[in-house]
Amino acid sequence: PAVTPATITDRNRLAVHLEEARRRGWYTTKSENVADVMAVAMTVPLGSDRYGIAVAGPLHRMEPAQERHVQALKAACARLEA
């Protein structure tokens, strides 16, 4: 069941969304779990484990700065992997 009106509930649509995210190297959610909240996330290997790191905030602040947040997230993940 949908948590918010933006929740992806269709399996095929979710599969496409996840595949697009895998290809670009980072994931996003826009009001899918919490209304008016956006997050960008990446995975990072640490040792033999893989972790997820996310930056989240109010949609009205995150969306216009999405590229800046993605670049900061990529830099943080690269530092962790080094």
JSON list of C-alpha atoms in Angstrom, two decimals:
[
{"chain": "A", "resi": 1, "resn": "PRO", "atom": "CA", "xyz": [0.00, 0.00, 0.00]},
{"chain": "A", "resi": 2, "resn": "ALA", "atom": "CA", "xyz": [1.08, 3.58, -0.64]},
{"chain": "A", "resi": 3, "resn": "VAL", "atom": "CA", "xyz": [2.51, 5.52, 2.28]},
{"chain": "A", "resi": 4, "resn": "THR", "atom": "CA", "xyz": [2.15, 8.85, 0.43]},
{"chain": "A", "resi": 5, "resn": "PRO", "atom": "CA", "xyz": [0.60, 9.78, -2.90]},
{"chain": "A", "resi": 6, "resn": "ALA", "atom": "CA", "xyz": [4.13, 9.59, -4.42]},
{"chain": "A", "resi": 7, "resn": "THR", "atom": "CA", "xyz": [4.88, 6.05, -3.18]},
{"chain": "A", "resi": 8, "resn": "ILE", "atom": "CA", "xyz": [5.77, 3.73, -6.05]},
{"chain": "A", "resi": 9, "resn": "THR", "atom": "CA", "xyz": [3.47, 0.71, -5.71]},
{"chain": "A", "resi": 10, "resn": "ASP", "atom": "CA", "xyz": [3.74, -0.74, -9.22]},
{"chain": "A", "resi": 11, "resn": "ARG", "atom": "CA", "xyz": [6.45, -3.45, -9.41]},
{"chain": "A", "resi": 12, "resn": "ASN", "atom": "CA", "xyz": [7.40, -2.67, -13.00]},
{"chain": "A", "resi": 13, "resn": "ARG", "atom": "CA", "xyz": [7.68, 1.05, -12.32]},
{"chain": "A", "resi": 14, "resn": "LEU", "atom": "CA", "xyz": [9.79, 0.34, -9.23]},
{"chain": "A", "resi": 15, "resn": "ALA", "atom": "CA", "xyz": [12.07, -2.00, -11.21]},
{"chain": "A", "resi": 16, "resn": "VAL", "atom": "CA", "xyz": [12.61, 0.71, -13.84]},
{"chain": "A", "resi": 17, "resn": "HIS", "atom": "CA", "xyz": [13.26, 3.32, -11.12]},
{"chain": "A", "resi": 18, "resn": "LEU", "atom": "CA", "xyz": [15.87, 1.09, -9.46]},
{"chain": "A", "resi": 19, "resn": "GLU", "atom": "CA", "xyz": [17.57, 0.16, -12.72]},
{"chain": "A", "resi": 20, "resn": "GLU", "atom": "CA", "xyz": [17.87, 3.83, -13.68]},
{"chain": "A", "resi": 21, "resn": "ALA", "atom": "CA", "xyz": [19.40, 4.54, -10.27]},
{"chain": "A", "resi": 22, "resn": "ARG", "atom": "CA", "xyz": [21.89, 1.66, -10.59]},
{"chain": "A", "resi": 23, "resn": "ARG", "atom": "CA", "xyz": [23.01, 2.93, -13.98]},
{"chain": "A", "resi": 24, "resn": "ARG", "atom": "CA", "xyz": [23.59, 6.50, -12.81]},
{"chain": "A", "resi": 25, "resn": "GLY", "atom": "CA", "xyz": [25.22, 5.34, -9.55]},
{"chain": "A", "resi": 26, "resn": "TRP", "atom": "CA", "xyz": [22.92, 7.03, -7.03]},
{"chain": "A", "resi": 27, "resn": "TYR", "atom": "CA", "xyz": [19.36, 6.71, -5.79]},
{"chain": "A", "resi": 28, "resn": "THR", "atom": "CA", "xyz": [16.66, 9.24, -5.03]},
{"chain": "A", "resi": 29, "resn": "THR", "atom": "CA", "xyz": [13.32, 9.41, -3.32]},
{"chain": "A", "resi": 30, "resn": "LYS", "atom": "CA", "xyz": [10.94, 12.34, -3.59]},
{"chain": "A", "resi": 31, "resn": "SER", "atom": "CA", "xyz": [8.10, 12.22, -1.07]},
{"chain": "A", "resi": 32, "resn": "GLU", "atom": "CA", "xyz": [7.76, 8.45, -1.56]},
{"chain": "A", "resi": 33, "resn": "ASN", "atom": "CA", "xyz": [8.05, 7.58, 2.14]},
{"chain": "A", "resi": 34, "resn": "VAL", "atom": "CA", "xyz": [7.58, 10.92, 3.89]},
{"chain": "A", "resi": 35, "resn": "ALA", "atom": "CA", "xyz": [5.61, 13.70, 2.23]},
{"chain": "A", "resi": 36, "resn": "ASP", "atom": "CA", "xyz": [7.69, 16.72, 1.22]},
{"chain": "A", "resi": 37, "resn": "VAL", "atom": "CA", "xyz": [11.02, 14.99, 1.99]},
{"chain": "A", "resi": 38, "resn": "MET", "atom": "CA", "xyz": [13.64, 14.17, -0.62]},
{"chain": "A", "resi": 39, "resn": "ALA", "atom": "CA", "xyz": [16.80, 12.10, -0.30]},
{"chain": "A", "resi": 40, "resn": "VAL", "atom": "CA", "xyz": [19.73, 11.12, -2.49]},
{"chain": "A", "resi": 41, "resn": "ALA", "atom": "CA", "xyz": [21.74, 8.04, -1.60]},
{"chain": "A", "resi": 42, "resn": "MET", "atom": "CA", "xyz": [24.68, 5.91, -2.70]},
{"chain": "A", "resi": 43, "resn": "THR", "atom": "CA", "xyz": [26.17, 2.64, -1.60]},
{"chain": "A", "resi": 44, "resn": "VAL", "atom": "CA", "xyz": [29.79, 2.36, -0.51]},
{"chain": "A", "resi": 45, "resn": "PRO", "atom": "CA", "xyz": [31.85, -0.78, 0.17]},
{"chain": "A", "resi": 46, "resn": "LEU", "atom": "CA", "xyz": [33.68, -0.81, 3.48]},
{"chain": "A", "resi": 47, "resn": "GLY", "atom": "CA", "xyz": [35.74, -3.93, 3.94]},
{"chain": "A", "resi": 48, "resn": "SER", "atom": "CA", "xyz": [33.59, -6.91, 3.02]},
{"chain": "A", "resi": 49, "resn": "ASP", "atom": "CA", "xyz": [30.33, -5.03, 3.71]},
{"chain": "A", "resi": 50, "resn": "ARG", "atom": "CA", "xyz": [28.31, -2.54, 1.67]},
{"chain": "A", "resi": 51, "resn": "TYR", "atom": "CA", "xyz": [26.61, 0.42, 3.34]},
{"chain": "A", "resi": 52, "resn": "GLY", "atom": "CA", "xyz": [24.14, 3.05, 2.21]},
{"chain": "A", "resi": 53, "resn": "ILE", "atom": "CA", "xyz": [24.71, 6.74, 2.79]},
{"chain": "A", "resi": 54, "resn": "ALA", "atom": "CA", "xyz": [21.95, 9.29, 2.26]},
{"chain": "A", "resi": 55, "resn": "VAL", "atom": "CA", "xyz": [21.39, 13.01, 2.41]},
{"chain": "A", "resi": 56, "resn": "ALA", "atom": "CA", "xyz": [17.78, 13.97, 3.13]},
{"chain": "A", "resi": 57, "resn": "GLY", "atom": "CA", "xyz": [15.87, 17.16, 3.73]},
{"chain": "A", "resi": 58, "resn": "PRO", "atom": "CA", "xyz": [12.79, 19.15, 2.85]},
{"chain": "A", "resi": 59, "resn": "LEU", "atom": "CA", "xyz": [11.85, 18.74, -0.80]},
{"chain": "A", "resi": 60, "resn": "HIS", "atom": "CA", "xyz": [11.74, 22.50, -1.42]},
{"chain": "A", "resi": 61, "resn": "ARG", "atom": "CA", "xyz": [15.42, 22.80, -0.38]},
{"chain": "A", "resi": 62, "resn": "MET", "atom": "CA", "xyz": [16.77, 19.49, -1.69]},
{"chain": "A", "resi": 63, "resn": "GLU", "atom": "CA", "xyz": [15.32, 19.47, -5.19]},
{"chain": "A", "resi": 64, "resn": "PRO", "atom": "CA", "xyz": [16.90, 22.74, -6.44]},
{"chain": "A", "resi": 65, "resn": "ALA", "atom": "CA", "xyz": [20.27, 21.66, -4.98]},
{"chain": "A", "resi": 66, "resn": "GLN", "atom": "CA", "xyz": [20.06, 18.00, -6.03]},
{"chain": "A", "resi": 67, "resn": "GLU", "atom": "CA", "xyz": [23.21, 18.05, -8.19]},
{"chain": "A", "resi": 68, "resn": "ARG", "atom": "CA", "xyz": [25.24, 19.71, -5.42]},
{"chain": "A", "resi": 69, "resn": "HIS", "atom": "CA", "xyz": [24.08, 17.07, -2.93]},
{"chain": "A", "resi": 70, "resn": "VAL", "atom": "CA", "xyz": [24.87, 14.24, -5.35]},
{"chain": "A", "resi": 71, "resn": "GLN", "atom": "CA", "xyz": [28.38, 15.60, -5.93]},
{"chain": "A", "resi": 72, "resn": "ALA", "atom": "CA", "xyz": [28.99, 15.95, -2.18]},
{"chain": "A", "resi": 73, "resn": "LEU", "atom": "CA", "xyz": [27.72, 12.41, -1.64]},
{"chain": "A", "resi": 74, "resn": "LYS", "atom": "CA", "xyz": [29.99, 11.05, -4.38]},
{"chain": "A", "resi": 75, "resn": "ALA", "atom": "CA", "xyz": [32.98, 12.82, -2.82]},
{"chain": "A", "resi": 76, "resn": "ALA", "atom": "CA", "xyz": [32.16, 11.46, 0.64]},
{"chain": "A", "resi": 77, "resn": "CYS", "atom": "CA", "xyz": [31.80, 7.91, -0.69]},
{"chain": "A", "resi": 78, "resn": "ALA", "atom": "CA", "xyz": [35.10, 8.21, -2.57]},
{"chain": "A", "resi": 79, "resn": "ARG", "atom": "CA", "xyz": [36.87, 9.33, 0.61]},
{"chain": "A", "resi": 80, "resn": "LEU", "atom": "CA", "xyz": [35.39, 6.40, 2.53]},
{"chain": "A", "resi": 81, "resn": "GLU", "atom": "CA", "xyz": [36.52, 3.93, -0.14]},
{"chain": "A", "resi": 82, "resn": "ALA", "atom": "CA", "xyz": [40.09, 5.28, -0.19]}
]
